[in-house]
Amino acid sequence: MVQERVVPRPEPVYDPATGTVDDWVAALGIFLTDEGYAGAHARANRADGGAIVGMSSNPDTRMVGVFSHP
């Protein structure tokens, strides 16, 4: 396993229900096998929601869809 600690860059996210734009940060997980790319996992939290973007440690964390194109 390889991990690198980085300072997250806030990304603007539009809320269609309210029309507001808020900053969010994302944590991405990329899965590789001997044959190459095997998928991805992402979760996000509001930028002011704390330093940890984790489902068990922060109830405001949300799962994020990851789409790839060959």
XYZ file of N, CA, C and O in Angstrom:
280
model
N 0.834 -1.151 0.000
C 0.000 0.000 0.000
C 0.894 1.234 0.000
O 1.895 1.302 0.692
N 0.486 2.224 -0.786
C 1.209 3.487 -0.859
C 0.230 4.607 -0.590
O -0.860 4.644 -1.154
N 0.608 5.521 0.295
C -0.229 6.680 0.586
C 0.651 7.906 0.680
O 1.825 7.816 1.045
N 0.077 9.040 0.353
C 0.778 10.303 0.483
C -0.170 11.317 1.097
O -1.313 11.457 0.661
N 0.271 11.993 2.125
C -0.549 13.026 2.773
C -0.416 14.303 1.962
O 0.684 14.776 1.701
N -1.521 14.855 1.557
C -1.531 16.086 0.785
C -2.495 17.081 1.425
O -3.407 16.697 2.155
N -2.293 18.342 1.147
C -3.217 19.380 1.597
C -4.341 19.451 0.561
O -4.082 19.667 -0.626
N -5.588 19.228 0.982
C -6.681 19.217 0.009
C -6.929 20.585 -0.599
O -6.755 21.613 0.055
N -7.325 20.578 -1.856
C -7.689 21.797 -2.565
C -9.211 21.869 -2.623
O -9.853 20.982 -3.174
N -9.798 22.913 -2.048
C -11.266 23.028 -2.098
C -11.768 23.136 -3.539
O -11.127 23.755 -4.383
N -12.898 22.501 -3.790
C -13.536 22.542 -5.104
C -14.937 23.144 -4.944
O -15.677 22.756 -4.038
N -15.332 24.070 -5.804
C -16.683 24.625 -5.706
C -17.729 23.594 -6.140
O -17.572 22.937 -7.167
N -18.780 23.452 -5.333
C -19.859 22.504 -5.632
C -21.184 23.258 -5.602
O -21.509 23.939 -4.630
N -21.940 23.126 -6.676
C -23.242 23.793 -6.810
C -24.333 22.926 -6.201
O -24.415 21.731 -6.490
N -25.168 23.516 -5.359
C -26.315 22.821 -4.765
C -27.569 23.233 -5.525
O -28.037 24.373 -5.383
N -28.121 22.348 -6.352
C -29.291 22.719 -7.155
C -30.535 23.005 -6.315
O -31.432 23.711 -6.764
N -30.601 22.483 -5.107
C -31.777 22.719 -4.254
C -31.813 24.150 -3.728
O -32.893 24.724 -3.563
N -30.634 24.726 -3.464
C -30.589 26.069 -2.883
C -30.016 27.117 -3.825
O -30.170 28.311 -3.593
N -29.314 26.679 -4.860
C -28.676 27.615 -5.782
C -27.365 28.181 -5.255
O -26.788 29.071 -5.869
N -26.872 27.655 -4.144
C -25.627 28.155 -3.572
C -24.437 27.330 -4.050
O -24.585 26.192 -4.498
N -23.264 27.925 -3.946
C -22.011 27.240 -4.264
C -21.166 27.238 -3.000
O -20.913 28.289 -2.411
N -20.752 26.047 -2.559
C -19.924 25.891 -1.373
C -18.658 25.137 -1.735
O -18.648 24.328 -2.667
N -17.596 25.375 -0.979
C -16.345 24.643 -1.182
C -16.402 23.289 -0.479
O -16.847 23.191 0.665
N -15.967 22.248 -1.189
C -15.874 20.888 -0.663
C -14.466 20.378 -0.915
O -13.772 20.865 -1.811
N -14.039 19.382 -0.135
C -12.772 18.690 -0.379
C -13.077 17.208 -0.585
O -14.034 16.684 -0.020
N -12.273 16.564 -1.404
C -12.493 15.153 -1.719
C -11.276 14.314 -1.340
O -10.147 14.798 -1.356
N -11.535 13.077 -0.995
C -10.487 12.080 -0.765
C -10.702 10.976 -1.793
O -11.784 10.389 -1.858
N -9.682 10.717 -2.599
C -9.797 9.743 -3.675
C -8.961 8.504 -3.372
O -7.856 8.605 -2.844
N -9.502 7.359 -3.715
C -8.773 6.099 -3.601
C -8.762 5.423 -4.959
O -9.820 5.205 -5.545
N -7.588 5.129 -5.462
C -7.440 4.476 -6.762
C -6.953 3.054 -6.527
O -6.021 2.822 -5.760
N -7.592 2.094 -7.187
C -7.238 0.687 -7.028
C -6.520 0.184 -8.275
O -6.990 0.382 -9.389
N -5.386 -0.464 -8.042
C -4.598 -1.026 -9.138
C -4.324 -2.495 -8.877
O -4.178 -2.916 -7.734
N -4.258 -3.266 -9.946
C -3.835 -4.662 -9.873
C -2.624 -4.826 -10.784
O -2.181 -3.863 -11.417
N -2.116 -6.033 -10.878
C -1.004 -6.285 -11.796
C -1.384 -5.988 -13.241
O -0.526 -5.731 -14.081
N -2.681 -6.022 -13.538
C -3.153 -5.771 -14.891
C -3.488 -4.306 -15.139
O -3.882 -3.935 -16.234
N -3.375 -3.456 -14.113
C -3.632 -2.024 -14.298
C -4.780 -1.512 -13.444
O -5.098 -2.066 -12.385
N -5.427 -0.463 -13.925
C -6.505 0.212 -13.213
C -7.648 -0.749 -12.900
O -8.109 -1.477 -13.764
N -8.114 -0.735 -11.633
C -9.185 -1.643 -11.221
C -10.368 -0.915 -10.587
O -11.295 -1.543 -10.118
N -10.331 0.410 -10.558
C -11.463 1.147 -10.025
C -11.044 2.297 -9.131
O -9.863 2.539 -8.905
N -12.055 3.001 -8.619
C -11.793 4.153 -7.769
C -12.908 4.298 -6.734
O -14.017 3.820 -6.918
N -12.563 4.974 -5.669
C -13.488 5.239 -4.566
C -13.282 6.691 -4.169
O -12.151 7.164 -4.092
N -14.342 7.433 -3.947
C -14.193 8.833 -3.546
C -15.230 9.191 -2.500
O -16.340 8.666 -2.488
N -14.833 10.087 -1.617
C -15.752 10.633 -0.637
C -15.435 12.113 -0.492
O -14.320 12.545 -0.774
N -16.406 12.908 -0.064
C -16.224 14.358 0.013
C -16.908 14.918 1.254
O -17.834 14.328 1.797
N -16.411 16.069 1.649
C -16.935 16.746 2.821
C -16.814 18.255 2.582
O -15.924 18.705 1.853
N -17.689 19.032 3.185
C -17.576 20.488 3.067
C -16.201 20.928 3.553
O -15.646 20.353 4.489
N -15.646 21.946 2.930
C -14.305 22.409 3.285
C -14.219 22.859 4.737
O -13.175 22.727 5.366
N -15.321 23.352 5.284
C -15.316 23.789 6.688
C -15.796 22.682 7.628
O -16.035 22.921 8.803
N -15.882 21.446 7.134
C -16.427 20.338 7.912
C -15.415 19.548 8.714
O -15.753 18.521 9.266
N -14.181 19.987 8.767
C -13.169 19.263 9.530
C -12.082 18.710 8.632
O -12.233 18.651 7.414
N -10.998 18.296 9.253
C -9.829 17.843 8.500
C -9.949 16.419 7.980
O -9.246 16.035 7.065
N -10.832 15.609 8.556
C -10.934 14.204 8.167
C -12.146 13.992 7.274
O -13.266 14.346 7.640
N -11.898 13.426 6.093
C -12.979 13.109 5.156
C -13.208 11.610 5.260
O -12.700 10.828 4.470
N -13.940 11.188 6.280
C -14.161 9.771 6.528
C -15.596 9.490 6.930
O -16.191 10.250 7.688
N -16.129 8.402 6.426
C -17.528 8.050 6.689
C -17.775 7.765 8.168
O -18.800 8.142 8.709
N -16.856 7.110 8.849
C -17.089 6.743 10.240
C -16.728 7.865 11.213
O -17.248 7.912 12.328
N -15.865 8.783 10.797
C -15.425 9.836 11.714
C -16.134 11.167 11.509
O -16.051 12.044 12.362
N -16.834 11.330 10.400
C -17.520 12.587 10.130
C -18.863 12.296 9.464
O -18.907 11.905 8.307
N -19.968 12.510 10.163
C -21.285 12.162 9.610
C -21.691 13.007 8.408
O -22.620 12.645 7.686
N -21.000 14.120 8.154
C -21.326 14.969 7.003
C -20.613 14.540 5.722
O -20.825 15.120 4.666
N -19.768 13.524 5.800
C -19.058 13.025 4.624
C -20.037 12.323 3.692
O -20.934 11.619 4.124
N -19.866 12.530 2.405
C -20.735 11.938 1.375
C -19.928 11.107 0.403
O -18.777 11.423 0.105
N -20.529 10.050 -0.103
C -19.916 9.264 -1.177
C -20.048 10.034 -2.481
O -21.017 10.758 -2.679
N -19.079 9.859 -3.361
C -19.050 10.588 -4.622
C -18.952 9.584 -5.762
O -18.188 8.619 -5.676
N -19.714 9.792 -6.812
C -19.632 8.925 -7.975
C -18.333 9.154 -8.720
O -17.890 10.282 -8.886
N -17.708 8.070 -9.169
C -16.465 8.166 -9.957
C -16.743 7.525 -11.303
O -17.117 6.366 -11.384
N -16.575 8.294 -12.357
C -16.824 7.802 -13.706
C -15.519 7.845 -14.484
O -14.750 8.800 -14.379
N -15.259 6.796 -15.228
C -14.038 6.769 -16.050
C -14.406 6.420 -17.481
O -15.444 5.808 -17.750
N -13.569 6.831 -18.363
C -13.779 6.573 -19.785
C -12.510 5.952 -20.338
O -11.417 6.451 -20.085
N -12.656 4.849 -21.068
C -11.442 4.166 -21.559
C -10.543 5.015 -22.410
O -10.728 5.951 -22.939
